[in-house]
PDB file of C-alpha atoms in Angstrom:
ATOM      1  CA  UNK Q  25     -17.324-106.627 -37.819  1.00 58.00           C
ATOM      2  CA  UNK Q  26     -17.874-103.300 -36.199  1.00 64.00           C
ATOM      3  CA  UNK Q  27     -18.520-100.726 -38.974  1.00 62.00           C
ATOM      4  CA  UNK Q  28     -18.291 -96.909 -38.337  1.00 64.00           C
ATOM      5  CA  UNK Q  29     -21.442 -95.116 -37.471  1.00 53.00           C
ATOM      6  CA  UNK Q  30     -22.717 -91.716 -36.948  1.00 57.00           C
ATOM      7  CA  UNK Q  31     -22.846 -90.382 -33.215  1.00 55.00           C
ATOM      8  CA  UNK Q  32     -25.239 -87.610 -34.606  1.00 55.00           C
ATOM      9  CA  UNK Q  33     -26.522 -85.995 -37.624  1.00 66.00           C
ATOM     10  CA  UNK Q  34     -27.365 -82.548 -38.281  1.00 69.00           C
ATOM     11  CA  UNK Q  35     -29.058 -80.754 -41.567  1.00 64.00           C
ATOM     12  CA  UNK Q  36     -28.269 -77.471 -42.672  1.00 69.00           C
ATOM     13  CA  UNK Q  37     -29.802 -75.367 -45.225  1.00 68.00           C
ATOM     14  CA  UNK Q  38     -27.697 -76.123 -48.204  1.00 70.00           C
ATOM     15  CA  UNK Q  39     -24.183 -78.181 -49.127  1.00 75.00           C
ATOM     16  CA  UNK Q  40     -21.089 -76.884 -47.888  1.00 76.00           C
ATOM     17  CA  UNK Q  41     -17.375 -77.155 -49.126  1.00 76.00           C
ATOM     18  CA  UNK Q  42     -15.975 -75.657 -46.068  1.00 80.00           C
ATOM     19  CA  UNK Q  43     -13.809 -77.852 -43.763  1.00 87.00           C
ATOM     20  CA  UNK Q  44     -15.592 -77.886 -40.250  1.00 88.00           C
ATOM     21  CA  UNK Q  45     -13.446 -76.189 -37.640  1.00 88.00           C
ATOM     22  CA  UNK Q  46     -13.806 -77.646 -34.040  1.00 89.00           C
ATOM     23  CA  UNK Q  47     -13.776 -74.474 -31.647  1.00 89.00           C
ATOM     24  CA  UNK Q  48     -13.868 -74.396 -27.796  1.00 79.00           C
ATOM     25  CA  UNK Q  49     -15.734 -71.792 -25.568  1.00 71.00           C
ATOM     26  CA  UNK Q  50     -15.038 -70.615 -22.420  1.00 68.00           C
ATOM     27  CA  UNK Q  51     -18.024 -72.316 -20.941  1.00 61.00           C
ATOM     28  CA  UNK Q  52     -16.800 -75.226 -19.204  1.00 66.00           C
ATOM     29  CA  UNK Q  53     -14.135 -75.814 -22.227  1.00 68.00           C
ATOM     30  CA  UNK Q  54     -17.057 -77.060 -24.262  1.00 79.00           C
ATOM     31  CA  UNK Q  55     -16.657 -78.005 -27.787  1.00 87.00           C
ATOM     32  CA  UNK Q  56     -18.356 -76.853 -30.977  1.00 91.00           C
ATOM     33  CA  UNK Q  57     -18.427 -77.165 -34.579  1.00 92.00           C
ATOM     34  CA  UNK Q  58     -18.520 -74.081 -36.921  1.00 93.00           C
ATOM     35  CA  UNK Q  59     -19.498 -74.476 -40.583  1.00 93.00           C
ATOM     36  CA  UNK Q  60     -20.322 -72.624 -43.384  1.00 95.00           C
ATOM     37  CA  UNK Q  61     -22.771 -73.516 -46.528  1.00 94.00           C
ATOM     38  CA  UNK Q  62     -22.527 -72.359 -50.013  1.00 94.00           C
ATOM     39  CA  UNK Q  63     -24.905 -69.464 -49.365  1.00 94.00           C
ATOM     40  CA  UNK Q  64     -22.546 -68.460 -47.093  1.00 95.00           C
ATOM     41  CA  UNK Q  65     -24.580 -68.847 -43.735  1.00 95.00           C
ATOM     42  CA  UNK Q  66     -22.318 -69.889 -40.777  1.00 95.00           C
ATOM     43  CA  UNK Q  67     -23.599 -72.548 -38.417  1.00 94.00           C
ATOM     44  CA  UNK Q  68     -22.606 -73.339 -34.643  1.00 94.00           C
ATOM     45  CA  UNK Q  69     -23.383 -76.922 -33.924  1.00 93.00           C
ATOM     46  CA  UNK Q  70     -22.922 -78.235 -30.264  1.00 89.00           C
ATOM     47  CA  UNK Q  71     -21.207 -81.777 -29.483  1.00 85.00           C
ATOM     48  CA  UNK Q  72     -25.143 -83.002 -29.630  1.00 86.00           C
ATOM     49  CA  UNK Q  73     -25.367 -81.837 -33.251  1.00 89.00           C
ATOM     50  CA  UNK Q  74     -27.840 -79.194 -32.278  1.00 93.00           C
ATOM     51  CA  UNK Q  75     -27.510 -76.009 -34.085  1.00 94.00           C
ATOM     52  CA  UNK Q  76     -27.026 -73.109 -31.588  1.00 94.00           C
ATOM     53  CA  UNK Q  77     -27.208 -70.466 -34.099  1.00 95.00           C
ATOM     54  CA  UNK Q  78     -26.976 -69.417 -37.706  1.00 94.00           C
ATOM     55  CA  UNK Q  79     -25.287 -66.216 -39.100  1.00 95.00           C
ATOM     56  CA  UNK Q  80     -25.391 -65.121 -42.745  1.00 94.00           C
ATOM     57  CA  UNK Q  81     -22.159 -63.758 -44.078  1.00 96.00           C
ATOM     58  CA  UNK Q  82     -21.660 -61.820 -47.486  1.00 93.00           C
ATOM     59  CA  UNK Q  83     -19.023 -64.119 -48.512  1.00 96.00           C
ATOM     60  CA  UNK Q  84     -17.193 -67.167 -47.971  1.00 96.00           C
ATOM     61  CA  UNK Q  85     -14.618 -67.424 -44.617  1.00 97.00           C
ATOM     62  CA  UNK Q  86     -10.977 -67.850 -46.625  1.00 97.00           C
ATOM     63  CA  UNK Q  87      -8.804 -67.988 -43.181  1.00 97.00           C
ATOM     64  CA  UNK Q  88      -8.587 -69.946 -40.081  1.00 95.00           C
ATOM     65  CA  UNK Q  89     -10.850 -69.344 -37.252  1.00 96.00           C
ATOM     66  CA  UNK Q  90      -8.753 -68.004 -34.345  1.00 95.00           C
ATOM     67  CA  UNK Q  91      -9.559 -67.678 -30.650  1.00 94.00           C
ATOM     68  CA  UNK Q  92      -9.074 -64.303 -29.209  1.00 95.00           C
ATOM     69  CA  UNK Q  93     -10.246 -62.867 -25.906  1.00 94.00           C
ATOM     70  CA  UNK Q  94     -11.333 -59.347 -27.199  1.00 95.00           C
ATOM     71  CA  UNK Q  95     -12.464 -57.781 -24.092  1.00 95.00           C
ATOM     72  CA  UNK Q  96      -9.601 -59.218 -21.698  1.00 94.00           C
ATOM     73  CA  UNK Q  97     -12.094 -60.943 -19.260  1.00 93.00           C
ATOM     74  CA  UNK Q  98     -11.512 -64.860 -20.048  1.00 90.00           C
ATOM     75  CA  UNK Q  99     -14.239 -65.224 -22.431  1.00 90.00           C
ATOM     76  CA  UNK Q 100     -13.471 -66.326 -25.820  1.00 91.00           C
ATOM     77  CA  UNK Q 101     -14.774 -64.946 -29.239  1.00 94.00           C
ATOM     78  CA  UNK Q 102     -13.817 -66.041 -32.797  1.00 95.00           C
ATOM     79  CA  UNK Q 103     -11.688 -63.975 -35.432  1.00 97.00           C
ATOM     80  CA  UNK Q 104     -11.467 -64.786 -39.116  1.00 98.00           C
ATOM     81  CA  UNK Q 105     -11.623 -62.885 -42.477  1.00 98.00           C
ATOM     82  CA  UNK Q 106     -13.567 -63.138 -45.756  1.00 98.00           C
ATOM     83  CA  UNK Q 107     -12.052 -61.529 -48.990  1.00 98.00           C
ATOM     84  CA  UNK Q 108     -13.460 -58.253 -48.061  1.00 98.00           C
ATOM     85  CA  UNK Q 109     -14.029 -57.961 -44.401  1.00 98.00           C
ATOM     86  CA  UNK Q 110     -12.927 -58.911 -40.889  1.00 98.00           C
ATOM     87  CA  UNK Q 111     -15.027 -60.235 -38.076  1.00 98.00           C
ATOM     88  CA  UNK Q 112     -14.873 -61.108 -34.524  1.00 97.00           C
ATOM     89  CA  UNK Q 113     -18.256 -63.091 -33.409  1.00 96.00           C
ATOM     90  CA  UNK Q 114     -19.069 -64.057 -29.638  1.00 93.00           C
ATOM     91  CA  UNK Q 115     -20.554 -67.673 -29.005  1.00 90.00           C
ATOM     92  CA  UNK Q 116     -23.902 -66.522 -29.337  1.00 92.00           C
ATOM     93  CA  UNK Q 117     -23.395 -65.461 -32.970  1.00 94.00           C
ATOM     94  CA  UNK Q 118     -23.150 -61.639 -32.256  1.00 95.00           C
ATOM     95  CA  UNK Q 119     -20.773 -59.461 -33.993  1.00 96.00           C
ATOM     96  CA  UNK Q 120     -18.463 -57.583 -31.517  1.00 93.00           C
ATOM     97  CA  UNK Q 121     -18.601 -53.969 -31.419  1.00 86.00           C
ATOM     98  CA  UNK Q 122     -17.284 -52.461 -34.614  1.00 90.00           C
ATOM     99  CA  UNK Q 123     -17.061 -55.697 -36.301  1.00 95.00           C
ATOM    100  CA  UNK Q 124     -17.378 -56.689 -39.201  1.00 96.00           C
ATOM    101  CA  UNK Q 125     -14.803 -54.384 -40.455  1.00 97.00           C
ATOM    102  CA  UNK Q 126     -14.362 -53.667 -44.073  1.00 98.00           C
ATOM    103  CA  UNK Q 127     -10.754 -54.359 -45.051  1.00 97.00           C
ATOM    104  CA  UNK Q 128      -8.876 -51.724 -46.650  1.00 96.00           C
ATOM    105  CA  UNK Q 129      -8.014 -54.139 -49.653  1.00 96.00           C
ATOM    106  CA  UNK Q 130      -9.377 -57.292 -50.813  1.00 98.00           C
ATOM    107  CA  UNK Q 131      -7.552 -60.094 -49.174  1.00 98.00           C
ATOM    108  CA  UNK Q 132      -5.428 -62.529 -51.182  1.00 97.00           C
ATOM    109  CA  UNK Q 133      -4.979 -64.762 -48.337  1.00 96.00           C
ATOM    110  CA  UNK Q 134      -6.439 -65.506 -44.367  1.00 97.00           C
ATOM    111  CA  UNK Q 135      -5.458 -63.291 -41.793  1.00 97.00           C
ATOM    112  CA  UNK Q 136      -2.712 -63.580 -38.989  1.00 97.00           C
ATOM    113  CA  UNK Q 137      -3.420 -62.535 -35.741  1.00 97.00           C
ATOM    114  CA  UNK Q 138      -0.282 -62.034 -33.139  1.00 96.00           C
ATOM    115  CA  UNK Q 139      -0.302 -60.966 -29.380  1.00 95.00           C
ATOM    116  CA  UNK Q 140       3.386 -59.957 -29.139  1.00 92.00           C
ATOM    117  CA  UNK Q 141       3.453 -59.871 -25.370  1.00 89.00           C
ATOM    118  CA  UNK Q 142       0.685 -62.040 -24.229  1.00 91.00           C
ATOM    119  CA  UNK Q 143      -1.548 -58.612 -23.127  1.00 94.00           C
ATOM    120  CA  UNK Q 144      -4.208 -59.421 -25.435  1.00 95.00           C
ATOM    121  CA  UNK Q 145      -3.337 -56.341 -27.796  1.00 95.00           C
ATOM    122  CA  UNK Q 146      -3.928 -57.962 -30.776  1.00 97.00           C
ATOM    123  CA  UNK Q 147      -2.707 -57.358 -34.082  1.00 97.00           C
ATOM    124  CA  UNK Q 148      -4.251 -58.521 -37.412  1.00 97.00           C
ATOM    125  CA  UNK Q 149      -2.313 -58.928 -40.551  1.00 97.00           C
ATOM    126  CA  UNK Q 150      -3.848 -59.504 -43.909  1.00 98.00           C
ATOM    127  CA  UNK Q 151      -1.891 -59.902 -47.221  1.00 96.00           C
ATOM    128  CA  UNK Q 152      -4.061 -58.128 -50.128  1.00 97.00           C
ATOM    129  CA  UNK Q 153      -4.525 -58.493 -53.821  1.00 96.00           C
ATOM    130  CA  UNK Q 154      -2.352 -55.277 -54.409  1.00 94.00           C
ATOM    131  CA  UNK Q 155       0.632 -56.482 -52.946  1.00 94.00           C
ATOM    132  CA  UNK Q 156       0.181 -54.644 -49.618  1.00 95.00           C
ATOM    133  CA  UNK Q 157       0.388 -56.382 -46.191  1.00 96.00           C
ATOM    134  CA  UNK Q 158      -2.451 -54.338 -44.407  1.00 97.00           C
ATOM    135  CA  UNK Q 159      -2.145 -54.077 -40.351  1.00 97.00           C
ATOM    136  CA  UNK Q 160      -5.031 -53.546 -37.910  1.00 97.00           C
ATOM    137  CA  UNK Q 161      -5.189 -52.955 -34.332  1.00 96.00           C
ATOM    138  CA  UNK Q 162      -7.230 -55.305 -31.971  1.00 96.00           C
ATOM    139  CA  UNK Q 163     -10.182 -52.852 -32.676  1.00 95.00           C
ATOM    140  CA  UNK Q 164      -9.989 -53.003 -36.456  1.00 96.00           C
ATOM    141  CA  UNK Q 165      -8.738 -49.682 -36.895  1.00 96.00           C
ATOM    142  CA  UNK Q 166      -5.459 -49.497 -39.191  1.00 96.00           C
ATOM    143  CA  UNK Q 167      -2.470 -50.018 -36.908  1.00 95.00           C
ATOM    144  CA  UNK Q 168      -0.612 -46.577 -36.737  1.00 94.00           C
ATOM    145  CA  UNK Q 169       3.332 -46.659 -37.387  1.00 93.00           C
ATOM    146  CA  UNK Q 170       3.291 -49.648 -39.848  1.00 95.00           C
ATOM    147  CA  UNK Q 171       5.498 -48.790 -42.758  1.00 92.00           C
ATOM    148  CA  UNK Q 172       5.444 -51.743 -45.335  1.00 93.00           C
ATOM    149  CA  UNK Q 173       5.201 -50.353 -48.595  1.00 89.00           C
ATOM    150  CA  UNK Q 174       4.264 -53.980 -50.165  1.00 92.00           C
ATOM    151  CA  UNK Q 175       5.531 -56.792 -52.097  1.00 92.00           C
ATOM    152  CA  UNK Q 176       6.436 -57.323 -55.775  1.00 91.00           C
ATOM    153  CA  UNK Q 177       3.831 -59.812 -56.144  1.00 92.00           C
ATOM    154  CA  UNK Q 178       0.767 -61.290 -54.352  1.00 93.00           C
ATOM    155  CA  UNK Q 179       0.988 -62.998 -51.104  1.00 93.00           C
ATOM    156  CA  UNK Q 180      -1.150 -66.312 -50.921  1.00 91.00           C
ATOM    157  CA  UNK Q 181      -0.267 -67.628 -47.644  1.00 91.00           C
ATOM    158  CA  UNK Q 182      -0.760 -65.834 -44.080  1.00 94.00           C
ATOM    159  CA  UNK Q 183       1.789 -63.570 -42.729  1.00 94.00           C
ATOM    160  CA  UNK Q 184       3.959 -65.798 -40.189  1.00 91.00           C
ATOM    161  CA  UNK Q 185       5.444 -64.479 -36.934  1.00 91.00           C
ATOM    162  CA  UNK Q 186       8.691 -65.950 -35.900  1.00 85.00           C
ATOM    163  CA  UNK Q 187      10.767 -65.530 -32.554  1.00 82.00           C
ATOM    164  CA  UNK Q 188      14.510 -66.546 -32.281  1.00 74.00           C
ATOM    165  CA  UNK Q 189      15.672 -65.783 -28.851  1.00 72.00           C
ATOM    166  CA  UNK Q 190      15.236 -62.044 -28.379  1.00 75.00           C
ATOM    167  CA  UNK Q 191      14.419 -61.231 -31.954  1.00 79.00           C
ATOM    168  CA  UNK Q 192      10.931 -61.501 -33.716  1.00 83.00           C
ATOM    169  CA  UNK Q 193      10.059 -61.421 -37.521  1.00 86.00           C
ATOM    170  CA  UNK Q 194       7.168 -61.302 -39.613  1.00 91.00           C
ATOM    171  CA  UNK Q 195       7.852 -63.305 -42.469  1.00 89.00           C
ATOM    172  CA  UNK Q 196       5.649 -63.395 -45.833  1.00 89.00           C
ATOM    173  CA  UNK Q 197       6.807 -64.547 -49.396  1.00 88.00           C
ATOM    174  CA  UNK Q 198       5.203 -63.645 -52.898  1.00 88.00           C
ATOM    175  CA  UNK Q 199       5.894 -65.986 -55.469  1.00 85.00           C
ATOM    176  CA  UNK Q 200       9.629 -65.205 -55.905  1.00 81.00           C
ATOM    177  CA  UNK Q 201      10.777 -63.197 -52.822  1.00 86.00           C
ATOM    178  CA  UNK Q 202      10.988 -63.668 -49.001  1.00 86.00           C
ATOM    179  CA  UNK Q 203      10.040 -60.538 -47.066  1.00 89.00           C
ATOM    180  CA  UNK Q 204      11.464 -60.768 -43.461  1.00 87.00           C
ATOM    181  CA  UNK Q 205      10.258 -57.751 -41.259  1.00 91.00           C
ATOM    182  CA  UNK Q 206      10.172 -56.127 -37.857  1.00 91.00           C
ATOM    183  CA  UNK Q 207       7.059 -55.141 -35.998  1.00 93.00           C
ATOM    184  CA  UNK Q 208       6.729 -51.796 -37.879  1.00 94.00           C
ATOM    185  CA  UNK Q 209       7.014 -53.363 -41.268  1.00 92.00           C
ATOM    186  CA  UNK Q 210      10.725 -52.147 -42.098  1.00 91.00           C
ATOM    187  CA  UNK Q 211      12.805 -54.894 -43.638  1.00 86.00           C
ATOM    188  CA  UNK Q 212      14.715 -56.704 -41.029  1.00 80.00           C
ATOM    189  CA  UNK Q 213      16.952 -58.990 -43.256  1.00 71.00           C
ATOM    190  CA  UNK Q 214      17.576 -58.567 -47.057  1.00 67.00           C
ATOM    191  CA  UNK Q 215      17.197 -61.936 -48.884  1.00 65.00           C
ATOM    192  CA  UNK Q 216      19.260 -62.069 -52.195  1.00 60.00           C
ATOM    193  CA  UNK Q 217      18.151 -65.574 -52.968  1.00 60.00           C
ATOM    194  CA  UNK Q 218      15.025 -65.137 -55.238  1.00 61.00           C
ATOM    195  CA  UNK Q 219      13.397 -68.380 -56.544  1.00 58.00           C
ATOM    196  CA  UNK Q 220       9.735 -69.683 -57.680  1.00 63.00           C
ATOM    197  CA  UNK Q 221       8.344 -70.365 -54.216  1.00 59.00           C
ATOM    198  CA  UNK Q 222       6.051 -73.218 -53.511  1.00 57.00           C
ATOM    199  CA  UNK Q 223       3.386 -71.737 -51.769  1.00 59.00           C
ATOM    200  CA  UNK Q 224       3.993 -73.534 -48.597  1.00 62.00           C
ATOM    201  CA  UNK Q 225       4.897 -71.912 -45.368  1.00 63.00           C
ATOM    202  CA  UNK Q 226       8.085 -70.302 -44.091  1.00 64.00           C
ATOM    203  CA  UNK Q 227       9.713 -72.067 -40.797  1.00 57.00           C
ATOM    204  CA  UNK Q 228      12.414 -71.596 -38.611  1.00 55.00           C
ATOM    205  CA  UNK Q 229      15.179 -74.035 -38.215  1.00 53.00           C
ATOM    206  CA  UNK Q 230      16.437 -73.716 -34.825  1.00 55.00           C
ATOM    207  CA  UNK Q 231      20.466 -74.112 -34.256  1.00 48.00           C
ATOM    208  CA  UNK Q 232      23.646 -72.537 -33.927  1.00 47.00           C
ATOM    209  CA  UNK Q 233      22.735 -70.409 -36.719  1.00 50.00           C
ATOM    210  CA  UNK Q 234      19.172 -69.997 -36.956  1.00 51.00           C
ATOM    211  CA  UNK Q 235      17.582 -69.869 -40.514  1.00 59.00           C
ATOM    212  CA  UNK Q 236      14.207 -69.512 -42.417  1.00 62.00           C
ATOM    213  CA  UNK Q 237      13.226 -72.682 -44.086  1.00 64.00           C
ATOM    214  CA  UNK Q 238      10.922 -72.802 -47.328  1.00 63.00           C
ATOM    215  CA  UNK Q 239      10.776 -74.742 -50.641  1.00 64.00           C
ATOM    216  CA  UNK Q 240      10.426 -73.995 -54.010  1.00 67.00           C
ATOM    217  CA  UNK Q 241       8.229 -75.436 -57.056  1.00 66.00           C
ATOM    218  CA  UNK Q 242      10.940 -78.248 -57.801  1.00 63.00           C
ATOM    219  CA  UNK Q 243      11.067 -79.299 -54.193  1.00 63.00           C
ATOM    220  CA  UNK Q 244      14.299 -77.789 -53.320  1.00 67.00           C
ATOM    221  CA  UNK Q 245      14.627 -76.612 -49.768  1.00 61.00           C
ATOM    222  CA  UNK Q 246      15.825 -72.997 -49.383  1.00 58.00           C
ATOM    223  CA  UNK Q 247      17.739 -71.599 -46.146  1.00 58.00           C
ATOM    224  CA  UNK Q 248      17.446 -67.907 -45.630  1.00 54.00           C
TER     225      UNK Q 248
END
């Protein structure tokens, strides 16, 4: 009977509880693995198990790892955040330009990144512990014109971007309320249906009358 066996093994400095992320770079679409240990050292490991580089951060990564073309030249960098910093790092392990950026407020969730018009003019949104949703431009500076005053409670999931036809929405939720915003942070739709959110994501249900779908802590589905 065939048994599973390791193709390769790689040894890092200490133990980790970070889910390894599989990343693609611009170099012939090669695949690498990014991991962080409990000392907050990040490692990039190639498909043969060789550590390409290691980079020590101040804190643990709390977000997904996003591919971005920061310089708009077809080369990929990786974007992520910790509780207090926003990072863009290249395939050599170097931080890009002004990064890391110190967040205006400590994050309560992983960041979201949106490229509305596919022009690589990225916008980063970070839910904060004080109830604010802080918005940053591509270079990590605060986004001008962002007006959202904040949520009643703490948001623990990344902000979602949803497009339905010609309309688009930024959506987030605290424990009791869903917030549906436009690109400037204005309330786009008011939601009167308040309930205890399960913490699951909000999704768009397409149809004749599109609706946002989420669940409460008792497993009930809510359409908004």
